[in-house]
Amino acid sequence: MAQFADEAVIEVRSGKGGNGCIAFRREKYIPRGGPNGGDGGKGGDVVFCVKRNMRTLAKLRNQVVFKAKNGGDGSGWNKYGKDGEDVVIAVPPGTTIRDAETDELIHDFTDEDENERFVFLSGGKGGWGNVHFKSSTNQAPRYAHPGTPGEVRKLRLELSIIADAGLVGFPNAGKSSLLNEFTNARPKIAPYPFTTKIPNLGVLRVDGERDIIIADIPGIIEGASEGAGLGFKFLKHISRTACLIYMIDCSDESCMTAYAALKKELASYSPELAAKPKMVLCNKIDVEGAAERAQKIIKSIREAEKETPVIAISVTANMNMRSAKIGIIDMVDAASGVGTEGQDGEILRGNEASSFLSTRSVDESMETQYPGTERS
């Protein structure tokens, strides 16, 4: 399995400024032409920008040092040195940049457009040539300024997936099956725990103008907030979602404590995360005895949290799936402040909206599955 690249440590260096030139005008019939050494060019900057078709930080792991070009030295006849080229580092949306040593947050790429650039390190200034130092008392200056050096920083980049809703549940709860049913994503599905080992994203088509992004995060186990299992590695991805969809496997006899255990793990990792808007889906009610367990869970949650929607479903048997879909849309709309009037008609499923997905490009280095980019 290819590793999902959501962290990278890199070193960035801005360019050194070019040196100023010491030169004098030498022409026939013009004695003592005076100084004419040009200035050095400016060093290149270290620039970050968002690239929407990037999904992971895998490309940054292959190149750990990013260095801008140095500025060119000045020359005679007042010729300026060439400015050094910037080094532009593209990152996916949701990337944060931190100082690798102090953990200081430097920048968070959440809302930037592709044409926006974040200049992190400026290149060194070019040195003055000796033409700047000519005066009435010093008509032949024999010195110039050297260019100022560039800066060097070590950074840690972290990627947190941005989605409207995140699927939370223990392994084999049916999260990937739900994503497969509602969207055009095609995550691997198997009848055993920990099938999902990397985050998967899918697009739920609401209408002709709006989509909902759903993230399927690898299954959480008890102790995930303390580093157990795969859950801890990907809990940060849930932190960027607007709301949460808890999935409970009601075919498991221990399902009665699943919701409380999931909330505990999220609250241990981040109290803000546990406080996000949420709904609960009690899955696999087609299995013998699961429907009765689901009703007990629904009663328990409604008594403790009247505002939390709870729906009993079966993804494989297609039971109550329309109600679940409408519930997800209503929850996301409420979290984002979008009105839901006029949405009583049939809602397109993601895998029926092929025209929307046909324009998605395929990135062979991509480790996150996005709609339209699935590889067989």
mmCIF file of C-alpha atoms in Angstrom:
data_model
loop_
_atom_site.group_PDB
_atom_site.id
_atom_site.type_symbol
_atom_site.label_atom_id
_atom_site.label_comp_id
_atom_site.label_asym_id
_atom_site.label_seq_id
_atom_site.Cartn_x
_atom_site.Cartn_y
_atom_site.Cartn_z
ATOM 1 C CA MET A 1 0.000 0.000 0.000
ATOM 2 C CA ALA A 2 1.312 3.449 -0.925
ATOM 3 C CA GLN A 3 1.597 5.679 2.100
ATOM 4 C CA PHE A 4 -0.747 8.634 2.347
ATOM 5 C CA ALA A 5 1.539 11.661 2.444
ATOM 6 C CA ASP A 6 0.010 14.222 4.796
ATOM 7 C CA GLU A 7 3.268 15.495 6.349
ATOM 8 C CA ALA A 8 6.581 16.661 4.928
ATOM 9 C CA VAL A 9 9.670 18.363 6.359
ATOM 10 C CA ILE A 10 11.521 20.600 3.903
ATOM 11 C CA GLU A 11 14.304 23.159 3.911
ATOM 12 C CA VAL A 12 13.818 26.408 2.001
ATOM 13 C CA ARG A 13 16.503 28.895 1.007
ATOM 14 C CA SER A 14 16.050 32.308 -0.553
ATOM 15 C CA GLY A 15 18.645 33.510 -3.027
ATOM 16 C CA LYS A 16 21.689 35.629 -2.192
ATOM 17 C CA GLY A 17 21.830 39.104 -3.634
ATOM 18 C CA GLY A 18 24.413 39.738 -6.361
ATOM 19 C CA ASN A 19 27.599 41.689 -5.591
ATOM 20 C CA GLY A 20 28.064 45.245 -6.752
ATOM 21 C CA CYS A 21 30.780 45.823 -9.360
ATOM 22 C CA ILE A 22 33.961 47.886 -9.153
ATOM 23 C CA ALA A 23 34.634 49.236 -12.656
ATOM 24 C CA PHE A 24 35.796 52.405 -14.388
ATOM 25 C CA ARG A 25 34.950 53.871 -17.732
ATOM 26 C CA ARG A 26 37.723 53.237 -20.251
ATOM 27 C CA GLU A 27 37.301 54.957 -23.628
ATOM 28 C CA LYS A 28 39.595 56.569 -26.108
ATOM 29 C CA TYR A 29 39.848 60.338 -25.711
ATOM 30 C CA ILE A 30 37.962 60.196 -22.399
ATOM 31 C CA PRO A 31 40.564 60.085 -19.668
ATOM 32 C CA ARG A 32 39.429 59.517 -16.105
ATOM 33 C CA GLY A 33 35.970 58.389 -17.191
ATOM 34 C CA GLY A 34 35.010 57.690 -13.621
ATOM 35 C CA PRO A 35 33.300 54.741 -11.916
ATOM 36 C CA ASN A 36 30.606 52.815 -13.771
ATOM 37 C CA GLY A 37 30.198 49.575 -11.788
ATOM 38 C CA GLY A 38 26.592 48.348 -11.777
ATOM 39 C CA ASP A 39 24.514 46.961 -8.904
ATOM 40 C CA GLY A 40 23.968 43.288 -8.136
ATOM 41 C CA GLY A 41 20.611 41.675 -8.784
ATOM 42 C CA LYS A 42 18.117 40.744 -6.087
ATOM 43 C CA GLY A 43 18.062 37.119 -4.881
ATOM 44 C CA GLY A 44 15.011 34.973 -5.593
ATOM 45 C CA ASP A 45 12.160 34.635 -3.093
ATOM 46 C CA VAL A 46 10.656 31.502 -1.562
ATOM 47 C CA VAL A 47 7.000 31.513 -2.593
ATOM 48 C CA PHE A 48 4.124 29.176 -1.712
ATOM 49 C CA CYS A 49 0.919 28.828 -3.706
ATOM 50 C CA VAL A 50 -2.153 26.587 -3.669
ATOM 51 C CA LYS A 51 -2.613 24.040 -6.445
ATOM 52 C CA ARG A 52 -6.126 22.668 -6.451
ATOM 53 C CA ASN A 53 -5.322 19.449 -8.296
ATOM 54 C CA MET A 54 -2.762 18.423 -5.668
ATOM 55 C CA ARG A 55 -4.201 16.039 -3.090
ATOM 56 C CA THR A 56 -1.204 14.991 -0.993
ATOM 57 C CA LEU A 57 2.276 16.164 -0.044
ATOM 58 C CA ALA A 58 3.924 13.197 -1.772
ATOM 59 C CA LYS A 59 5.774 15.358 -4.300
ATOM 60 C CA LEU A 60 7.388 17.398 -1.529
ATOM 61 C CA ARG A 61 8.822 14.260 0.053
ATOM 62 C CA ASN A 62 10.894 13.571 -3.051
ATOM 63 C CA GLN A 63 12.572 16.983 -2.912
ATOM 64 C CA VAL A 64 13.464 18.129 0.596
ATOM 65 C CA VAL A 65 15.491 21.257 -0.283
ATOM 66 C CA PHE A 66 13.989 24.150 -2.234
ATOM 67 C CA LYS A 67 16.447 26.882 -3.170
ATOM 68 C CA ALA A 68 15.804 30.105 -5.046
ATOM 69 C CA LYS A 69 18.394 31.373 -7.513
ATOM 70 C CA ASN A 70 21.076 33.870 -6.479
ATOM 71 C CA GLY A 71 21.079 37.327 -7.982
ATOM 72 C CA GLY A 72 23.661 38.046 -10.676
ATOM 73 C CA ASP A 73 26.678 40.275 -10.022
ATOM 74 C CA GLY A 74 26.780 43.763 -11.458
ATOM 75 C CA SER A 75 29.218 44.602 -14.254
ATOM 76 C CA GLY A 76 30.830 47.571 -15.985
ATOM 77 C CA TRP A 77 28.981 50.215 -17.932
ATOM 78 C CA ASN A 78 26.427 50.442 -15.135
ATOM 79 C CA LYS A 79 24.952 47.045 -15.991
ATOM 80 C CA TYR A 80 22.766 45.614 -13.289
ATOM 81 C CA GLY A 81 22.969 41.941 -12.353
ATOM 82 C CA LYS A 82 20.014 39.718 -13.210
ATOM 83 C CA ASP A 83 17.480 39.122 -10.434
ATOM 84 C CA GLY A 84 17.427 35.538 -9.180
ATOM 85 C CA GLU A 85 14.425 33.361 -10.055
ATOM 86 C CA ASP A 86 11.929 32.646 -7.287
ATOM 87 C CA VAL A 87 11.340 29.079 -6.127
ATOM 88 C CA VAL A 88 7.588 28.430 -6.151
ATOM 89 C CA ILE A 89 6.331 25.579 -3.951
ATOM 90 C CA ALA A 90 2.836 24.321 -4.726
ATOM 91 C CA VAL A 91 0.780 22.803 -1.894
ATOM 92 C CA PRO A 92 -2.743 21.305 -1.767
ATOM 93 C CA PRO A 93 -5.620 23.161 -0.080
ATOM 94 C CA GLY A 94 -5.719 22.582 3.663
ATOM 95 C CA THR A 95 -1.944 22.707 4.124
ATOM 96 C CA THR A 96 -0.438 24.432 7.145
ATOM 97 C CA ILE A 97 3.171 25.583 7.350
ATOM 98 C CA ARG A 98 4.951 25.466 10.690
ATOM 99 C CA ASP A 99 8.480 26.086 11.840
ATOM 100 C CA ALA A 100 10.079 22.664 12.218
ATOM 101 C CA GLU A 101 11.931 23.668 15.397
ATOM 102 C CA THR A 102 9.496 25.916 17.286
ATOM 103 C CA ASP A 103 6.204 24.552 15.874
ATOM 104 C CA GLU A 104 5.117 28.159 15.231
ATOM 105 C CA LEU A 105 2.233 28.419 12.768
ATOM 106 C CA ILE A 106 3.424 30.417 9.779
ATOM 107 C CA HIS A 107 0.561 30.135 7.304
ATOM 108 C CA ASP A 108 -2.658 28.212 6.781
ATOM 109 C CA PHE A 109 -3.764 27.581 3.200
ATOM 110 C CA THR A 110 -7.526 27.246 3.548
ATOM 111 C CA ASP A 111 -9.250 29.918 1.444
ATOM 112 C CA GLU A 112 -6.548 30.978 -1.017
ATOM 113 C CA ASP A 113 -7.164 30.991 -4.767
ATOM 114 C CA GLU A 114 -4.672 29.495 -7.177
ATOM 115 C CA ASN A 115 -3.498 32.935 -8.328
ATOM 116 C CA GLU A 116 -2.574 34.038 -4.790
ATOM 117 C CA ARG A 117 1.070 33.793 -3.738
ATOM 118 C CA PHE A 118 2.510 33.777 -0.230
ATOM 119 C CA VAL A 119 6.060 35.135 -0.161
ATOM 120 C CA PHE A 120 7.642 33.435 2.828
ATOM 121 C CA LEU A 121 11.326 34.411 2.450
ATOM 122 C CA SER A 122 12.554 37.390 0.474
ATOM 123 C CA GLY A 123 15.788 37.126 -1.449
ATOM 124 C CA GLY A 124 18.875 39.092 -0.454
ATOM 125 C CA LYS A 125 19.312 42.622 -1.775
ATOM 126 C CA GLY A 126 21.805 43.286 -4.508
ATOM 127 C CA GLY A 127 24.960 45.211 -3.541
ATOM 128 C CA TRP A 128 25.662 48.703 -4.852
ATOM 129 C CA GLY A 129 28.279 49.161 -7.512
ATOM 130 C CA ASN A 130 31.035 51.747 -7.098
ATOM 131 C CA VAL A 131 29.124 54.258 -9.199
ATOM 132 C CA HIS A 132 27.027 55.062 -6.121
ATOM 133 C CA PHE A 133 30.051 56.138 -4.080
ATOM 134 C CA LYS A 134 31.406 58.820 -6.390
ATOM 135 C CA SER A 135 31.671 62.230 -4.778
ATOM 136 C CA SER A 136 33.628 65.458 -5.145
ATOM 137 C CA THR A 137 36.177 64.206 -2.654
ATOM 138 C CA ASN A 138 36.262 60.608 -3.882
ATOM 139 C CA GLN A 139 36.036 60.576 -7.644
ATOM 140 C CA ALA A 140 37.466 57.065 -8.086
ATOM 141 C CA PRO A 141 35.924 54.868 -5.365
ATOM 142 C CA ARG A 142 37.435 51.410 -5.336
ATOM 143 C CA TYR A 143 34.843 49.618 -3.302
ATOM 144 C CA ALA A 144 31.321 48.245 -3.757
ATOM 145 C CA HIS A 145 28.768 46.520 -1.568
ATOM 146 C CA PRO A 146 28.458 42.748 -1.526
ATOM 147 C CA GLY A 147 24.961 41.286 -1.896
ATOM 148 C CA THR A 148 23.141 40.412 1.306
ATOM 149 C CA PRO A 149 22.751 36.682 1.996
ATOM 150 C CA GLY A 150 19.478 34.817 1.664
ATOM 151 C CA GLU A 151 17.618 33.131 4.510
ATOM 152 C CA VAL A 152 17.383 29.450 5.385
ATOM 153 C CA ARG A 153 14.452 27.902 7.255
ATOM 154 C CA LYS A 154 13.342 24.365 8.017
ATOM 155 C CA LEU A 155 9.599 23.862 7.765
ATOM 156 C CA ARG A 156 7.064 21.183 8.568
ATOM 157 C CA LEU A 157 4.080 21.003 6.244
ATOM 158 C CA GLU A 158 0.888 19.286 7.383
ATOM 159 C CA LEU A 159 -2.159 18.537 5.276
ATOM 160 C CA SER A 160 -5.652 18.349 6.713
ATOM 161 C CA ILE A 161 -8.379 17.379 4.282
ATOM 162 C CA ILE A 162 -11.127 19.974 3.875
ATOM 163 C CA ALA A 163 -14.616 18.464 3.545
ATOM 164 C CA ASP A 164 -18.205 19.349 4.381
ATOM 165 C CA ALA A 165 -18.822 16.162 6.351
ATOM 166 C CA GLY A 166 -16.549 13.521 7.833
ATOM 167 C CA LEU A 167 -17.493 9.881 8.395
ATOM 168 C CA VAL A 168 -16.521 8.703 11.888
ATOM 169 C CA GLY A 169 -16.753 5.136 13.096
ATOM 170 C CA PHE A 170 -15.003 2.012 14.244
ATOM 171 C CA PRO A 171 -13.495 -0.296 11.619
ATOM 172 C CA ASN A 172 -16.024 -2.147 9.417
ATOM 173 C CA ALA A 173 -18.902 0.154 10.398
ATOM 174 C CA GLY A 174 -19.822 0.670 6.722
ATOM 175 C CA LYS A 175 -18.336 4.122 6.090
ATOM 176 C CA SER A 176 -16.772 3.191 2.754
ATOM 177 C CA SER A 177 -19.975 1.479 1.635
ATOM 178 C CA LEU A 178 -21.938 4.654 2.410
ATOM 179 C CA LEU A 179 -19.440 6.758 0.479
ATOM 180 C CA ASN A 180 -19.709 4.333 -2.432
ATOM 181 C CA GLU A 181 -23.513 4.543 -2.377
ATOM 182 C CA PHE A 182 -23.859 8.314 -2.139
ATOM 183 C CA THR A 183 -20.933 9.521 -4.241
ATOM 184 C CA ASN A 184 -18.758 8.635 -7.203
ATOM 185 C CA ALA A 185 -15.833 7.595 -5.005
ATOM 186 C CA ARG A 186 -14.863 3.934 -5.220
ATOM 187 C CA PRO A 187 -12.970 3.067 -2.025
ATOM 188 C CA LYS A 188 -11.885 -0.515 -1.427
ATOM 189 C CA ILE A 189 -14.540 -2.465 0.444
ATOM 190 C CA ALA A 190 -14.037 -5.826 2.184
ATOM 191 C CA PRO A 191 -15.803 -7.748 4.981
ATOM 192 C CA TYR A 192 -13.033 -7.269 7.520
ATOM 193 C CA PRO A 193 -11.764 -4.365 9.678
ATOM 194 C CA PHE A 194 -9.222 -1.778 8.536
ATOM 195 C CA THR A 195 -10.060 -2.083 4.839
ATOM 196 C CA THR A 196 -9.699 1.691 4.552
ATOM 197 C CA LYS A 197 -6.126 2.753 5.240
ATOM 198 C CA ILE A 198 -6.055 6.149 3.522
ATOM 199 C CA PRO A 199 -8.689 8.936 3.481
ATOM 200 C CA ASN A 200 -11.186 8.820 0.623
ATOM 201 C CA LEU A 201 -13.282 11.710 -0.629
ATOM 202 C CA GLY A 202 -16.550 11.671 -2.535
ATOM 203 C CA VAL A 203 -18.897 14.283 -3.977
ATOM 204 C CA LEU A 204 -22.601 14.118 -3.118
ATOM 205 C CA ARG A 205 -24.515 16.040 -5.779
ATOM 206 C CA VAL A 206 -27.216 18.201 -4.202
ATOM 207 C CA ASP A 207 -28.455 20.066 -7.264
ATOM 208 C CA GLY A 208 -27.092 21.511 -10.487
ATOM 209 C CA GLU A 209 -24.999 24.122 -8.703
ATOM 210 C CA ARG A 210 -23.914 22.665 -5.379
ATOM 211 C CA ASP A 211 -22.030 19.621 -4.134
ATOM 212 C CA ILE A 212 -21.194 18.238 -0.701
ATOM 213 C CA ILE A 213 -17.733 16.777 -0.066
ATOM 214 C CA ILE A 214 -17.760 13.737 2.221
ATOM 215 C CA ALA A 215 -14.542 12.368 3.731
ATOM 216 C CA ASP A 216 -14.176 8.722 4.718
ATOM 217 C CA ILE A 217 -11.501 8.581 7.417
ATOM 218 C CA PRO A 218 -9.833 5.263 8.375
ATOM 219 C CA GLY A 219 -11.543 3.522 11.290
ATOM 220 C CA ILE A 220 -10.905 4.783 14.797
ATOM 221 C CA ILE A 221 -10.224 2.393 17.662
ATOM 222 C CA GLU A 222 -10.319 3.019 21.387
ATOM 223 C CA GLY A 223 -7.128 4.805 22.394
ATOM 224 C CA ALA A 224 -6.762 6.480 18.993
ATOM 225 C CA SER A 225 -6.375 9.916 20.601
ATOM 226 C CA GLU A 226 -3.340 8.536 22.434
ATOM 227 C CA GLY A 227 -1.766 7.123 19.296
ATOM 228 C CA ALA A 228 -3.335 3.673 19.002
ATOM 229 C CA GLY A 229 -4.177 2.233 15.600
ATOM 230 C CA LEU A 230 -4.634 4.204 12.397
ATOM 231 C CA GLY A 231 -7.134 6.656 13.831
ATOM 232 C CA PHE A 232 -4.652 8.987 15.504
ATOM 233 C CA LYS A 233 -2.789 9.559 12.238
ATOM 234 C CA PHE A 234 -5.940 10.767 10.511
ATOM 235 C CA LEU A 235 -7.909 12.423 13.320
ATOM 236 C CA LYS A 236 -6.550 15.796 12.208
ATOM 237 C CA HIS A 237 -8.312 15.367 8.863
ATOM 238 C CA ILE A 238 -11.671 15.230 10.637
ATOM 239 C CA SER A 239 -10.846 18.561 12.318
ATOM 240 C CA ARG A 240 -11.265 20.411 8.995
ATOM 241 C CA THR A 241 -14.754 19.047 8.291
ATOM 242 C CA ALA A 242 -17.785 21.235 8.937
ATOM 243 C CA CYS A 243 -19.810 18.454 10.549
ATOM 244 C CA LEU A 244 -19.599 14.762 11.456
ATOM 245 C CA ILE A 245 -21.494 11.606 10.531
ATOM 246 C CA TYR A 246 -21.140 8.927 13.211
ATOM 247 C CA MET A 247 -21.654 5.405 11.870
ATOM 248 C CA ILE A 248 -22.448 2.540 14.223
ATOM 249 C CA ASP A 249 -22.363 -1.137 13.278
ATOM 250 C CA CYS A 250 -25.546 -2.488 14.853
ATOM 251 C CA SER A 251 -24.682 -6.057 13.862
ATOM 252 C CA ASP A 252 -22.022 -5.944 16.581
ATOM 253 C CA GLU A 253 -23.345 -6.808 20.031
ATOM 254 C CA SER A 254 -21.105 -4.133 21.595
ATOM 255 C CA CYS A 255 -22.701 -1.381 19.503
ATOM 256 C CA MET A 256 -24.540 0.146 22.485
ATOM 257 C CA THR A 257 -21.318 1.727 23.754
ATOM 258 C CA ALA A 258 -19.885 2.621 20.334
ATOM 259 C CA TYR A 259 -21.274 6.179 20.123
ATOM 260 C CA ALA A 260 -20.034 7.146 23.580
ATOM 261 C CA ALA A 261 -16.613 5.629 22.851
ATOM 262 C CA LEU A 262 -16.279 7.523 19.563
ATOM 263 C CA LYS A 263 -17.245 10.812 21.190
ATOM 264 C CA LYS A 264 -14.718 10.204 23.950
ATOM 265 C CA GLU A 265 -11.875 9.654 21.481
ATOM 266 C CA LEU A 266 -12.740 12.812 19.515
ATOM 267 C CA ALA A 267 -13.105 14.893 22.678
ATOM 268 C CA SER A 268 -9.739 13.622 23.954
ATOM 269 C CA TYR A 269 -8.116 14.714 20.714
ATOM 270 C CA SER A 270 -9.930 18.051 20.460
ATOM 271 C CA PRO A 271 -12.951 19.351 22.427
ATOM 272 C CA GLU A 272 -13.811 21.608 19.472
ATOM 273 C CA LEU A 273 -13.932 18.557 17.214
ATOM 274 C CA ALA A 274 -16.408 16.748 19.445
ATOM 275 C CA ALA A 275 -18.628 19.849 19.521
ATOM 276 C CA LYS A 276 -19.140 19.970 15.739
ATOM 277 C CA PRO A 277 -22.657 19.494 14.323
ATOM 278 C CA LYS A 278 -23.343 15.784 13.951
ATOM 279 C CA MET A 279 -25.769 13.045 13.070
ATOM 280 C CA VAL A 280 -25.769 9.312 13.806
ATOM 281 C CA LEU A 281 -26.424 6.504 11.327
ATOM 282 C CA CYS A 282 -27.166 3.081 12.827
ATOM 283 C CA ASN A 283 -26.072 0.760 10.042
ATOM 284 C CA LYS A 284 -26.676 -2.902 9.089
ATOM 285 C CA ILE A 285 -30.234 -3.128 10.426
ATOM 286 C CA ASP A 286 -30.882 -5.884 7.850
ATOM 287 C CA VAL A 287 -28.839 -8.277 10.022
ATOM 288 C CA GLU A 288 -30.774 -10.356 12.538
ATOM 289 C CA GLY A 289 -31.118 -8.551 15.863
ATOM 290 C CA ALA A 290 -29.533 -5.311 14.547
ATOM 291 C CA ALA A 291 -32.824 -3.433 14.107
ATOM 292 C CA GLU A 292 -33.708 -3.946 17.778
ATOM 293 C CA ARG A 293 -30.273 -2.717 18.854
ATOM 294 C CA ALA A 294 -30.620 0.307 16.564
ATOM 295 C CA GLN A 295 -33.927 1.278 18.217
ATOM 296 C CA LYS A 296 -32.320 1.118 21.657
ATOM 297 C CA ILE A 297 -29.450 3.328 20.454
ATOM 298 C CA ILE A 298 -31.889 5.805 18.881
ATOM 299 C CA LYS A 299 -33.889 6.038 22.108
ATOM 300 C CA SER A 300 -30.738 6.496 24.197
ATOM 301 C CA ILE A 301 -29.295 9.261 22.004
ATOM 302 C CA ARG A 302 -32.579 11.127 21.662
ATOM 303 C CA GLU A 303 -32.997 11.193 25.421
ATOM 304 C CA ALA A 304 -29.481 12.586 25.934
ATOM 305 C CA GLU A 305 -29.151 14.747 22.797
ATOM 306 C CA LYS A 306 -32.501 15.844 21.424
ATOM 307 C CA GLU A 307 -30.864 17.952 18.726
ATOM 308 C CA THR A 308 -28.815 15.077 17.241
ATOM 309 C CA PRO A 309 -30.555 13.338 14.294
ATOM 310 C CA VAL A 310 -30.401 9.519 14.458
ATOM 311 C CA ILE A 311 -31.425 7.290 11.552
ATOM 312 C CA ALA A 312 -31.444 3.504 11.289
ATOM 313 C CA ILE A 313 -30.179 2.372 7.878
ATOM 314 C CA SER A 314 -28.764 -0.499 5.897
ATOM 315 C CA VAL A 315 -26.410 0.512 3.128
ATOM 316 C CA THR A 316 -26.249 -2.909 1.495
ATOM 317 C CA ALA A 317 -30.039 -3.461 1.642
ATOM 318 C CA ASN A 318 -30.775 0.185 0.671
ATOM 319 C CA MET A 319 -32.995 0.744 3.707
ATOM 320 C CA ASN A 320 -33.757 4.373 4.704
ATOM 321 C CA MET A 321 -30.921 5.625 2.480
ATOM 322 C CA ARG A 322 -32.964 8.505 1.074
ATOM 323 C CA SER A 323 -33.715 9.741 4.598
ATOM 324 C CA ALA A 324 -30.006 9.523 5.435
ATOM 325 C CA LYS A 325 -29.079 11.473 2.306
ATOM 326 C CA ILE A 326 -31.583 14.235 3.050
ATOM 327 C CA GLY A 327 -30.400 14.313 6.669
ATOM 328 C CA ILE A 328 -26.778 14.794 5.587
ATOM 329 C CA ILE A 329 -27.744 17.609 3.224
ATOM 330 C CA ASP A 330 -29.857 19.342 5.885
ATOM 331 C CA MET A 331 -27.060 19.072 8.451
ATOM 332 C CA VAL A 332 -24.441 20.515 6.082
ATOM 333 C CA ASP A 333 -26.838 23.269 5.006
ATOM 334 C CA ALA A 334 -27.502 24.200 8.642
ATOM 335 C CA ALA A 335 -23.773 24.252 9.425
ATOM 336 C CA SER A 336 -22.991 26.433 6.405
ATOM 337 C CA GLY A 337 -26.085 28.647 6.642
ATOM 338 C CA VAL A 338 -27.455 27.519 3.262
ATOM 339 C CA GLY A 339 -31.263 27.411 2.924
ATOM 340 C CA THR A 340 -32.900 24.106 2.090
ATOM 341 C CA GLU A 341 -36.125 25.384 0.472
ATOM 342 C CA GLY A 342 -36.903 23.903 -2.889
ATOM 343 C CA GLN A 343 -34.940 20.715 -2.278
ATOM 344 C CA ASP A 344 -37.908 18.396 -1.761
ATOM 345 C CA GLY A 345 -37.453 16.765 -5.166
ATOM 346 C CA GLU A 346 -35.296 13.809 -6.040
ATOM 347 C CA ILE A 347 -31.599 14.302 -5.268
ATOM 348 C CA LEU A 348 -29.029 13.172 -7.779
ATOM 349 C CA ARG A 349 -26.603 10.536 -6.588
ATOM 350 C CA GLY A 350 -22.942 11.268 -7.178
ATOM 351 C CA ASN A 351 -22.488 8.313 -9.512
ATOM 352 C CA GLU A 352 -25.315 9.629 -11.697
ATOM 353 C CA ALA A 353 -23.618 12.994 -12.174
ATOM 354 C CA SER A 354 -21.044 11.793 -14.679
ATOM 355 C CA SER A 355 -20.894 15.095 -16.562
ATOM 356 C CA PHE A 356 -19.636 16.876 -13.477
ATOM 357 C CA LEU A 357 -16.938 14.274 -12.843
ATOM 358 C CA SER A 358 -15.787 13.847 -16.452
ATOM 359 C CA THR A 359 -13.608 16.935 -16.273
ATOM 360 C CA ARG A 360 -11.573 15.687 -13.289
ATOM 361 C CA SER A 361 -7.955 14.995 -14.196
ATOM 362 C CA VAL A 362 -6.049 11.905 -13.069
ATOM 363 C CA ASP A 363 -2.885 12.384 -11.052
ATOM 364 C CA GLU A 364 -0.971 9.092 -10.959
ATOM 365 C CA SER A 365 0.910 10.146 -7.804
ATOM 366 C CA MET A 366 -2.331 10.787 -5.941
ATOM 367 C CA GLU A 367 -2.796 8.733 -2.778
ATOM 368 C CA THR A 368 -6.222 10.097 -1.835
ATOM 369 C CA GLN A 369 -9.132 8.837 -3.922
ATOM 370 C CA TYR A 370 -11.113 11.691 -5.428
ATOM 371 C CA PRO A 371 -14.176 11.367 -7.653
ATOM 372 C CA GLY A 372 -13.222 10.705 -11.252
ATOM 373 C CA THR A 373 -9.648 9.743 -10.340
ATOM 374 C CA GLU A 374 -10.114 6.145 -9.288
ATOM 375 C CA ARG A 375 -7.536 3.674 -10.500
ATOM 376 C CA SER A 376 -8.371 0.051 -11.080
#
